[in-house]
XYZ file of C-alpha atoms in Angstrom:
578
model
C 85.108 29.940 91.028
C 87.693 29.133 94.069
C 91.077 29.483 92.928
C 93.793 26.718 93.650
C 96.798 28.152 95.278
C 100.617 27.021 94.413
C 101.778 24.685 97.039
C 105.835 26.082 97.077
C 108.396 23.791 98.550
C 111.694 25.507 98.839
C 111.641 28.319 96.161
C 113.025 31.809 96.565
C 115.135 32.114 99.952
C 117.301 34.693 101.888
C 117.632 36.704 104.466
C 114.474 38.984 105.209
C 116.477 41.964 106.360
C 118.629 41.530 102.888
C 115.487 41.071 100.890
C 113.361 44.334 102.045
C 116.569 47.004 102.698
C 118.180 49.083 101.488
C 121.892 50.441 102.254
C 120.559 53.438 103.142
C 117.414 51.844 104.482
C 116.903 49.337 107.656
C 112.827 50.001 108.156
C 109.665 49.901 106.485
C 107.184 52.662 106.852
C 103.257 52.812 107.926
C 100.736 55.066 106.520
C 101.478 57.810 108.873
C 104.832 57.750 108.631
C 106.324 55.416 111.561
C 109.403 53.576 110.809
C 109.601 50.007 111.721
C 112.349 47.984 111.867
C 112.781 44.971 109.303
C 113.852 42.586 112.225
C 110.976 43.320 114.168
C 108.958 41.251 111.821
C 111.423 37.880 112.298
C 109.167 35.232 113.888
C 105.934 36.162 111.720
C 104.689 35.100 108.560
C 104.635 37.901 105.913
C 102.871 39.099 102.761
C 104.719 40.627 99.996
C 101.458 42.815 98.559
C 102.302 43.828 95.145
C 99.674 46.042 94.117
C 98.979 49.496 93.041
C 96.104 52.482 93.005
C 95.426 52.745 89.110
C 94.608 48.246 89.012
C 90.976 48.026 89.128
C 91.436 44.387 90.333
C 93.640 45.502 92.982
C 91.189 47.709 94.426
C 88.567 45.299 94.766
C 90.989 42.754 96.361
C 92.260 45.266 99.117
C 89.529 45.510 101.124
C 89.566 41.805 101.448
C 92.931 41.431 102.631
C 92.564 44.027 105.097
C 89.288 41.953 106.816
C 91.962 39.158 106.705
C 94.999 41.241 108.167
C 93.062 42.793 111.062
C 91.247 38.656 111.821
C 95.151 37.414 111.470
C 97.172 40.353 112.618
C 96.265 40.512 116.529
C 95.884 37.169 117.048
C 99.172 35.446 115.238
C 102.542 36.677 113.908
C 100.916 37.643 110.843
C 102.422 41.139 108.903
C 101.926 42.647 105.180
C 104.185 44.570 103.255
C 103.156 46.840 100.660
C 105.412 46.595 97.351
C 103.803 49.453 95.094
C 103.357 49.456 91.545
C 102.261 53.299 91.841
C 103.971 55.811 89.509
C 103.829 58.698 91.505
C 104.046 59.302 95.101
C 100.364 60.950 95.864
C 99.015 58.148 94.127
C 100.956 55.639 96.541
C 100.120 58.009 99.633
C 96.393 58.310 98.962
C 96.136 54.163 98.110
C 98.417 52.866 101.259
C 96.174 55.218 103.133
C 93.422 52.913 103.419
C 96.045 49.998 104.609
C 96.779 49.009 107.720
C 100.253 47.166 107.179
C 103.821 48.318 106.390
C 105.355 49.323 102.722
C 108.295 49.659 101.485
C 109.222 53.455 101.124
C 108.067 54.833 97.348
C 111.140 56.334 97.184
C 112.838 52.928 97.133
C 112.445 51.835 93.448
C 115.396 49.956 93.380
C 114.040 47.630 95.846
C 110.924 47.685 94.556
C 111.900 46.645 91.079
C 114.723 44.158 93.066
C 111.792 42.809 94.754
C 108.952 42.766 91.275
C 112.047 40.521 89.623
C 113.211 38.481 92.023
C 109.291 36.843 92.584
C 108.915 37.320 88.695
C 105.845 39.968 89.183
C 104.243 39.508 85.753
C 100.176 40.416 87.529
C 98.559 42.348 90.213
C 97.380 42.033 92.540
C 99.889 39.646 93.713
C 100.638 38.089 97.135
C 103.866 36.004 97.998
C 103.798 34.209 101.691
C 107.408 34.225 103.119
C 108.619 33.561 106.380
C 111.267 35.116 108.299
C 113.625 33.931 106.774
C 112.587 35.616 103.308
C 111.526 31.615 102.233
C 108.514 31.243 100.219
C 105.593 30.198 101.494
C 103.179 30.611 99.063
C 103.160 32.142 95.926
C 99.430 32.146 95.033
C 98.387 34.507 98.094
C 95.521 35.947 96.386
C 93.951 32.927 95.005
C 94.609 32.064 98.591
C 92.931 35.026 100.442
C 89.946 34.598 97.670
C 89.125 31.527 98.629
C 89.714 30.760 102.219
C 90.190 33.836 103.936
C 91.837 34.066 107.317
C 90.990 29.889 107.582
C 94.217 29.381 105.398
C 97.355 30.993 108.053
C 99.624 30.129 108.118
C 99.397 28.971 104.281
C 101.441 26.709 104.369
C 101.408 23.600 101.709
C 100.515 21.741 105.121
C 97.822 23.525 105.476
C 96.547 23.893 101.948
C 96.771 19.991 101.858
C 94.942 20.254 105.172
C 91.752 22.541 103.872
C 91.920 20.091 100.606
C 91.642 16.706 102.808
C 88.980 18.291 104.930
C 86.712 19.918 101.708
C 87.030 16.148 99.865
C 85.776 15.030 103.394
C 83.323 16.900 103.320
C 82.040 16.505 99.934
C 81.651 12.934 100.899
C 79.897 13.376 104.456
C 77.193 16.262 102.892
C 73.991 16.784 104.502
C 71.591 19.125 103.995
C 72.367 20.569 107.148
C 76.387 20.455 107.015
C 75.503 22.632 103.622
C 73.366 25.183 105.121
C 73.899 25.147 108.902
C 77.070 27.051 109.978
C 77.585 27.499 114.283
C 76.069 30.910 114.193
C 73.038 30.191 111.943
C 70.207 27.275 111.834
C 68.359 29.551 109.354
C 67.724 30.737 106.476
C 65.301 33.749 105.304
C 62.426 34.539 103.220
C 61.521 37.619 101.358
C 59.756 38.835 103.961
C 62.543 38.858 106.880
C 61.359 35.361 108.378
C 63.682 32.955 109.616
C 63.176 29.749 108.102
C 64.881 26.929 110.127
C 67.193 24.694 107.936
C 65.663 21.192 109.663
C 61.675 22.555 107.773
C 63.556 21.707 104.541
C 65.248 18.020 105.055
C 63.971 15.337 103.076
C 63.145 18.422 100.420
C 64.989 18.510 96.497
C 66.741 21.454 97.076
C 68.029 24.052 94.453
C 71.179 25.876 95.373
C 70.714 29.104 93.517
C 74.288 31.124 92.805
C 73.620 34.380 91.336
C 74.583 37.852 91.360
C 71.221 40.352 90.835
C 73.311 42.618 88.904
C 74.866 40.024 86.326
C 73.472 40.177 82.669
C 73.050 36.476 82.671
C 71.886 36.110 86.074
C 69.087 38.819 85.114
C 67.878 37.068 81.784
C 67.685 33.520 83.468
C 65.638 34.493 87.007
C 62.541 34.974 85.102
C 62.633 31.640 83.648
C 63.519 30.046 86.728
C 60.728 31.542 88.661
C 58.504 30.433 85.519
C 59.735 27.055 86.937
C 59.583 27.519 90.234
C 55.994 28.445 90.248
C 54.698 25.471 88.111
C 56.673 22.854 90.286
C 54.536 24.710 93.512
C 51.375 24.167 91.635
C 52.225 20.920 90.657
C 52.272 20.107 94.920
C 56.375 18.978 93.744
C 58.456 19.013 97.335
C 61.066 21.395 96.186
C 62.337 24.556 97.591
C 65.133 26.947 95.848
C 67.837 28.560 98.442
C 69.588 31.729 96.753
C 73.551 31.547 97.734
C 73.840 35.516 97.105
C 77.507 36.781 95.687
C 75.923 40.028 95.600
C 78.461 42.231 97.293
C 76.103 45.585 97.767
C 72.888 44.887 100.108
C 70.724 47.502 99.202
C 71.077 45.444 95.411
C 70.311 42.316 97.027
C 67.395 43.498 99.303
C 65.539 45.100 95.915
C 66.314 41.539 93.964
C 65.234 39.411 96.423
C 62.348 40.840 97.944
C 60.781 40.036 94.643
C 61.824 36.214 94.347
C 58.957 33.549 95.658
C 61.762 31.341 96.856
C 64.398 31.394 100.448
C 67.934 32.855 101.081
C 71.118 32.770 102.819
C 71.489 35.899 104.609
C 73.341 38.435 103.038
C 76.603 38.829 102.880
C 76.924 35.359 104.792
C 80.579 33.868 105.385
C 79.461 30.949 104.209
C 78.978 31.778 100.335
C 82.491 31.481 99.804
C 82.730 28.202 101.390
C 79.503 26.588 99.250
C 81.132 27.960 96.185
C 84.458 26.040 96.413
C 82.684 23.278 98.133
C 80.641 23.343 95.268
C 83.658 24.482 92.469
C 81.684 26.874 91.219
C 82.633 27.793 87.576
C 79.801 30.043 86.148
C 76.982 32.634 86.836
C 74.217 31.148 87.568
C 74.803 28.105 88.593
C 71.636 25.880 90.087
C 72.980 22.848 92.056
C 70.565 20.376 93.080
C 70.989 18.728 96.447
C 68.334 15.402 96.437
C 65.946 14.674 99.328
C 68.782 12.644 101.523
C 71.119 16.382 100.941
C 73.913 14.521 98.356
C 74.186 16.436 95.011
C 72.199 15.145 92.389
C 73.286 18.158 89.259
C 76.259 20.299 89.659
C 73.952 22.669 87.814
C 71.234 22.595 86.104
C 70.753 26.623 84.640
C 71.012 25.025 81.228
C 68.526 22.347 81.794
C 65.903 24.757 83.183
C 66.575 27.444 79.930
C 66.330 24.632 77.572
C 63.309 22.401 78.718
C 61.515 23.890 81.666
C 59.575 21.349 84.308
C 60.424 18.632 81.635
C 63.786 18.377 83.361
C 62.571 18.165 86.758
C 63.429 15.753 89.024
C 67.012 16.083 86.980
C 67.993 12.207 87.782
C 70.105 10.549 85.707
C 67.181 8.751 83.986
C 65.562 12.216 83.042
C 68.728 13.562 81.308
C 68.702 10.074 79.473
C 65.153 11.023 78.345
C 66.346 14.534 77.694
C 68.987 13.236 75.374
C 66.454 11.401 73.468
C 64.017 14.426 72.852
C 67.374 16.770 72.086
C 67.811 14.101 69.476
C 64.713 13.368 67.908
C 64.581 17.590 67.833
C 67.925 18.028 65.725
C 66.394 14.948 63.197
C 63.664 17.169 62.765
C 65.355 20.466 62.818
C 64.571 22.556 59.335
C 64.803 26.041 58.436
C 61.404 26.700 59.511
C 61.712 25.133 62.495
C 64.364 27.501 63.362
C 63.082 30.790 62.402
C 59.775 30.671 62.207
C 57.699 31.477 65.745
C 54.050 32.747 64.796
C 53.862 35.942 62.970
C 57.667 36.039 62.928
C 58.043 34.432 59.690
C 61.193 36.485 58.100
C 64.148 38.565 58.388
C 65.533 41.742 57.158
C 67.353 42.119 53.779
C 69.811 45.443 53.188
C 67.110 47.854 52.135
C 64.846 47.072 54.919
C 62.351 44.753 53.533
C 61.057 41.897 54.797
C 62.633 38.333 52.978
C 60.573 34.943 54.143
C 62.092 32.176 55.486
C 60.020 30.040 52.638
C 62.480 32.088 50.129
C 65.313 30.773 52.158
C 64.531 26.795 52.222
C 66.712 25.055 50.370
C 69.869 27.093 50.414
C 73.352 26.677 52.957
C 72.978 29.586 55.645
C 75.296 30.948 57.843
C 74.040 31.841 60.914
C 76.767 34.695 62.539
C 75.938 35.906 66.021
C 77.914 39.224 66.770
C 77.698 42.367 67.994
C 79.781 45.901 67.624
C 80.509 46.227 71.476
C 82.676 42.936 70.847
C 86.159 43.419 69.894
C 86.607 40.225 68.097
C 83.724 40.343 66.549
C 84.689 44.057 64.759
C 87.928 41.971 63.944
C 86.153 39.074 62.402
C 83.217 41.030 60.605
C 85.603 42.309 57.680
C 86.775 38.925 56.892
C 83.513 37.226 57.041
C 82.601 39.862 53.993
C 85.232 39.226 52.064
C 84.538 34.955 52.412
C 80.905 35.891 52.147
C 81.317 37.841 48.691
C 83.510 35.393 47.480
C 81.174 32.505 48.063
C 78.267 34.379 46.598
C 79.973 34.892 43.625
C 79.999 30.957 43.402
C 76.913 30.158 44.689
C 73.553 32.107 44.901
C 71.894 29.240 46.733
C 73.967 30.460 49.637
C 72.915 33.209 52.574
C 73.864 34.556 55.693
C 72.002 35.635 58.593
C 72.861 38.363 61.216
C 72.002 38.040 65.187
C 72.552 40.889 67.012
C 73.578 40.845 69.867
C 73.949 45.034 70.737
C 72.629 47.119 73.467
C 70.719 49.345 71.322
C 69.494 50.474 67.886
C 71.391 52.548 67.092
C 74.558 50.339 67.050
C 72.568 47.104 65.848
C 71.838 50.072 62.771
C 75.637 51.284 62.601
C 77.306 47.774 62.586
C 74.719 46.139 60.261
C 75.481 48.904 57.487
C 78.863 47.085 57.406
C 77.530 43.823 56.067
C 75.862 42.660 52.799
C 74.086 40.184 54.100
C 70.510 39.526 56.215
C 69.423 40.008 59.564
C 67.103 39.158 62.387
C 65.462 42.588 63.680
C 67.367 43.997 66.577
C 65.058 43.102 69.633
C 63.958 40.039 67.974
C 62.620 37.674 70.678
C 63.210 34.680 67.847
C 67.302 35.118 69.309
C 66.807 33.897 72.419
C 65.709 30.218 71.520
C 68.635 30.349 68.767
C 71.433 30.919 71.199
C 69.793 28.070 73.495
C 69.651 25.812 70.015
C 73.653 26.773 68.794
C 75.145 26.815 72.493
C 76.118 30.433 72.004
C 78.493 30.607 74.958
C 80.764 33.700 73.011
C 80.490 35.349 70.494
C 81.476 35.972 67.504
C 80.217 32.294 66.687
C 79.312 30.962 63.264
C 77.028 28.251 62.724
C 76.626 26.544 59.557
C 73.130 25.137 58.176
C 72.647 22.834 54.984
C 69.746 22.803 52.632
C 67.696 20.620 54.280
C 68.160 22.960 57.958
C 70.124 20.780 59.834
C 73.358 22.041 61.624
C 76.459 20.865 59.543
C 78.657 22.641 61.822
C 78.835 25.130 65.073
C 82.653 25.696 64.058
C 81.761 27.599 61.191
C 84.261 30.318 62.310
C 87.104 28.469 62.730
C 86.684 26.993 59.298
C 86.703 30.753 57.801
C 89.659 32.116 59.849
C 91.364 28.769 58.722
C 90.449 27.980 54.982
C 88.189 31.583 54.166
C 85.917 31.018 50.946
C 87.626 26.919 50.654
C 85.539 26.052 53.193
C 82.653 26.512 51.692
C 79.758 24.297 52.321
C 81.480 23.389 55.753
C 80.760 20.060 55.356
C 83.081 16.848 56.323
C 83.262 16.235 52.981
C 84.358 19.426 51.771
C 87.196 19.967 55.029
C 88.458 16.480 54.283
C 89.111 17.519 50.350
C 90.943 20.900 52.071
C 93.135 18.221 53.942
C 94.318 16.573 50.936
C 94.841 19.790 48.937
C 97.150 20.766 51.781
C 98.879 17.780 52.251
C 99.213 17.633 47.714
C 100.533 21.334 48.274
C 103.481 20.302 50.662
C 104.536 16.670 49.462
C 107.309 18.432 47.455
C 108.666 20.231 50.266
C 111.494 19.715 52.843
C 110.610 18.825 56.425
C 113.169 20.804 57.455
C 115.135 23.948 56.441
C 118.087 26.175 57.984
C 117.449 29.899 57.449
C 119.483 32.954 58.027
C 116.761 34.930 59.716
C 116.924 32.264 62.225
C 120.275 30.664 62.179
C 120.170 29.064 66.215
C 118.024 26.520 64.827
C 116.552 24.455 62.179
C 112.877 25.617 61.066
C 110.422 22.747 60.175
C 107.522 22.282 58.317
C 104.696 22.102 60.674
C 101.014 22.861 60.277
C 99.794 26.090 61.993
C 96.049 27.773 61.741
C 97.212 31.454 61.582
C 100.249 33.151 62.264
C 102.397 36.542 61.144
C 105.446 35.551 58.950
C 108.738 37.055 60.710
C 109.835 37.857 57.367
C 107.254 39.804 55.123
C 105.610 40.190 58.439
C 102.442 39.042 56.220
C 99.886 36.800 57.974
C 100.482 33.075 57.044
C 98.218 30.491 57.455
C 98.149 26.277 57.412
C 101.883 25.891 56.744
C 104.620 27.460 58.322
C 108.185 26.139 58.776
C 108.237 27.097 62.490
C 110.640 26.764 65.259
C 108.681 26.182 68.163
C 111.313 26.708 70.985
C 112.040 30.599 69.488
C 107.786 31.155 68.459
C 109.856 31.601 64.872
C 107.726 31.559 61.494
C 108.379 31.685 57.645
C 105.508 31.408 54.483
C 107.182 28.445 52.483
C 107.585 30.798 49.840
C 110.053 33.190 52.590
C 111.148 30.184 53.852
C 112.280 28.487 50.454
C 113.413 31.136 48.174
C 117.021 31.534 46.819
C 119.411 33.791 48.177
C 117.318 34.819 50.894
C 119.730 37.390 53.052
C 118.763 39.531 56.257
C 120.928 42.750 56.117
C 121.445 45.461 58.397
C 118.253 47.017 56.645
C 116.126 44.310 57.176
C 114.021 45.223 60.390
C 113.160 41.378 61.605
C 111.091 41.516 64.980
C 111.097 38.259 66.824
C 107.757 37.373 68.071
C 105.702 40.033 65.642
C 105.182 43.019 67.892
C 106.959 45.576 70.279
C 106.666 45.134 73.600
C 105.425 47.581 75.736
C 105.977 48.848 79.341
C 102.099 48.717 80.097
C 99.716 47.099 81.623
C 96.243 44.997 80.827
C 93.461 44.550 83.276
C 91.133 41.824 82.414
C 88.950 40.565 85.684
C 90.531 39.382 88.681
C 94.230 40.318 87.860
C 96.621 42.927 85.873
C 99.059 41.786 83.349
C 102.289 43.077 81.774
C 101.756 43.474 77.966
């Protein structure tokens, strides 16, 4: 989950007192009003903070570049300057409250905006290292301050190149102890407050557990994993499971892990960070498995654990071999019944509530659609998937679909399942949890596609209906490979290339595109479209190709197929201009 940073050399340059002035203006301000002169700062290294009090993702980064400012700021010529986003002044006052560095004055907009276009501010929170001399540094500040912290001044590309050399080094060199052992701490702790030293634990497999108590995913895989846990103990195996906490609120982390069986880093320890680049973490939870001489055997095993239990224990590269054999010889066997069958669960729901067997369902092509109504694209995608669903029923009655919710609650499993026409597993089902693990279900909505005999013909199903709709149907090679040549029949007669007077700067040609909006009937389009890449330009054939096509003054043609808007979209770490 570390971020890379930007290594700049050269880049934006001038004079620092001409970058953050004004004519009017030869200071920056501090939260209780001081003025402080620009050239004061010449002979530090400075942050240009471009951030604001409504960004959720700003909000959470603050507080971590203040621990950073008041580490950097005493000790080197280190200095921040506040370039707010804010839209009215209380709403700067009460936010650059809580920070201990400069800002340019609210009042300032023009340099503010001078400032938001001259680093090409398109996100926030955003941090650009300059010197005093107004050079950049280092674009990628907060990817920076994520990762590394106050180890990264003067973040430099010297320096980043520096950190990189010395984490591949280290990679290389690990130990067990150069993991878990930092100069403050030869410990780590068990539930019950003890101090377990680091050096009881050489020579042991050791599972690196990265989790956050509080994370959906996190929550659903712990039980399994102490399931796991507790059968290697009885089985006398010499393996222990450390917990690498991201938890960021200790009273969460003391009520999680006082009810584990297995060890921890302290909380809140500096060294999480570290393990999780040193590591490259890249999802919640991660279990990374260090073998008895402390090199890493599995990056992570989470999967492993949800999908075979003790089976994949030790987790050498000859047991994933094995695995691969028995994941195999199970999709051979895979059938209908296989699937959806598990004891007394032997059906699902049809529309008015009765119960339909899976022995009425043997033998036909199912679609298996896991969705929910809190998703977005799923909302989008559900009214389409009726229309392809109707239209193959129509054709085929040896054809069904099947429903996996994947809601919060009854009532909206019960609200967004009277929108479709087709079957379901009941909400709650526990039968849903072994299908995600069988399909991969790593978003949703995904749409799997089963033949007669059970067996998965595709996991791609959805693609196949945003592409082809109905066409597609059975979802087969076969069938997708007969699509091809109807498409390729359907263009042979027309030119590779046309000029158009909707887009006259360049030549439009034929090129194949899944889905797009046509920027003349503003119609979607789909397969062909004569495109210009360079412009994101794109015509149906049938726009594209008909006589005496003419844009007049009436006409209202919108390049790229919306408005754009002066707002903003938060998603995660960072805040984006729509």
């Amino acid at each position: 989950m570390a971020e890379t940073s930007k290594e700049v050399n050269g880049g934006v340059s001038q004079d620092l007192h001409s970058l953050l002035s004004s004519p009017a203006r030869d200071f920056l301000v501090r939260n209780d009003g001081e003025q402080v002169k620009i050239d004061s700062l010449i002979g530090k290294k400075i942050g240009l903070y471009f951030s604001a009090a409504w960004c959720g993702p700003c909000q959470r980064f603050t507080p971590q570049l203040v621990e950073v400012y008041n580490e950097l700021s005493s000790k080197v010529g280190f200095e921040i300057v506040l370039v707010s986003g804010d839209e009215d002044e209380e709403s700067f006052g009460d936010y650059f409250s809580k920070m201990p560095w400069l800002a340019v004055p609210f009042t300032d907009s023009e340099t503010r905006d001078r400032l938001d276009e001259l680093y090409k501010v398109r996100g926030i929170p955003n941090l650009v290292m300059v010197d005093d001399h107004g050079k950049l540094v280092n674009e990628n500040g907060v990817g920076v301050i994520r990762s590394y912290g106050a180890d990264a001044y003067p973040f430099t590309p010297e320096k980043m190149k520096e950190i990189k050399e010395d984490e591949d080094r280290a990679r290389r060199e690990q130990t067990l102890r150069s993991v878990l052992v930092t100069p403050s701490r030869d410990f780590v702790i068990s539930p019950d407050g003890n101090k377990v030293p680091v050096s009881e634990l050489v020579g042991k497999t050791i599972g690196l557990l990265f989790s956050v108590a509080s994370y959906r995913k996190c929550t659903e895989f712990t039980p399994k994993l102490v399931e796991f846990y507790t059968k290697l103990k009885e089985n006398k195996e010499d393996f222990e499971i450390v917990l690498i906490s991201l938890e960021d609120d200790e009273e969460s982390f003391n009520q999680d892990f006082k009810t584990k069986p297995w060890l921890s880093l302290p909380f809140n320890d500096k060294s999480a960070s570290k393990l999780a680049r040193h590591f490259m973490l890249a999802t919640l939870p991660t279990l990374v498995i260090l073998g008895p001489d402390g090199k890493t055997r599995h990056s992570n095993v989470a999967e492993a654990i949800d999908d075979y239990g003790v089976l994949a224990y030790p987790f050498t590269p000859e047991k994933f071999e094995e695995l691969k054999e028995i994941e195999k010889a199970k999709v051979e066997a895979q059938t209908l019944e296989s699937l959806l069958v598990s004891g007394d669960l032997n059906y699902v729901l049809g529309k008015d509530g009765a119960k339909v067997l899976i022995s009425d369902l043997v033998g036909k092509n199912i679609l298996i659609y896991f969705s929910a109504h809190w998703c977005p694209p799923c909302r989008a995608f559900t009214p389409k998937l009726v229309e392809v669903y109707k239209q193959i029923k129509e054709r085929d009655e040896a054809f069904e679909l099947i429903f996996i919710s994947s809601d919060r609650d009854q009532e909206s499993f019960d609200e967004y399942y009277s929108q479709m026409p087709w079957l379901a597993l009941p909400f709650g089902d526990p039968r849903k949890t072994s299908l995600a693990r069988t399909f991969k279900v790593g978003g949703i909505p995904m749409l799997a596609a089963l033949g007669p005999t059970g067996k998965t013909v595709t996991k791609e199903a959805r693609d196949l209906v945003v592409a082809h709709g109905a066409k597609a149907y059975p979802f087969t090679e076969e069938r997708l490979k007969e699509i091809e040549a109807e498409y390729d029949d359907m263009a042979k007669e027309w030119p590779k290339k046309v000029k158009h007077v909707l887009h006259e700067e360049h030549e439009l040609e034929l090129t194949r595109v899944q889905v797009y909006t046509c920027d003349k009937c503003e119609e979607e389009g789909t397969i062909w479209s004569y495109h210009c890449d360079e412009c994101d330009f794109d015509l149906h054939a049938k726009c594209a190709l008909e006589e005496d096509t003419k844009a007049n003054g009436d006409e209202a043609v919108k390049e790229g197929g919306s408005e754009s808007t002066d707002g903003w979209v938060c998603d995660g770490n960072i805040c984006t201009k729509a």
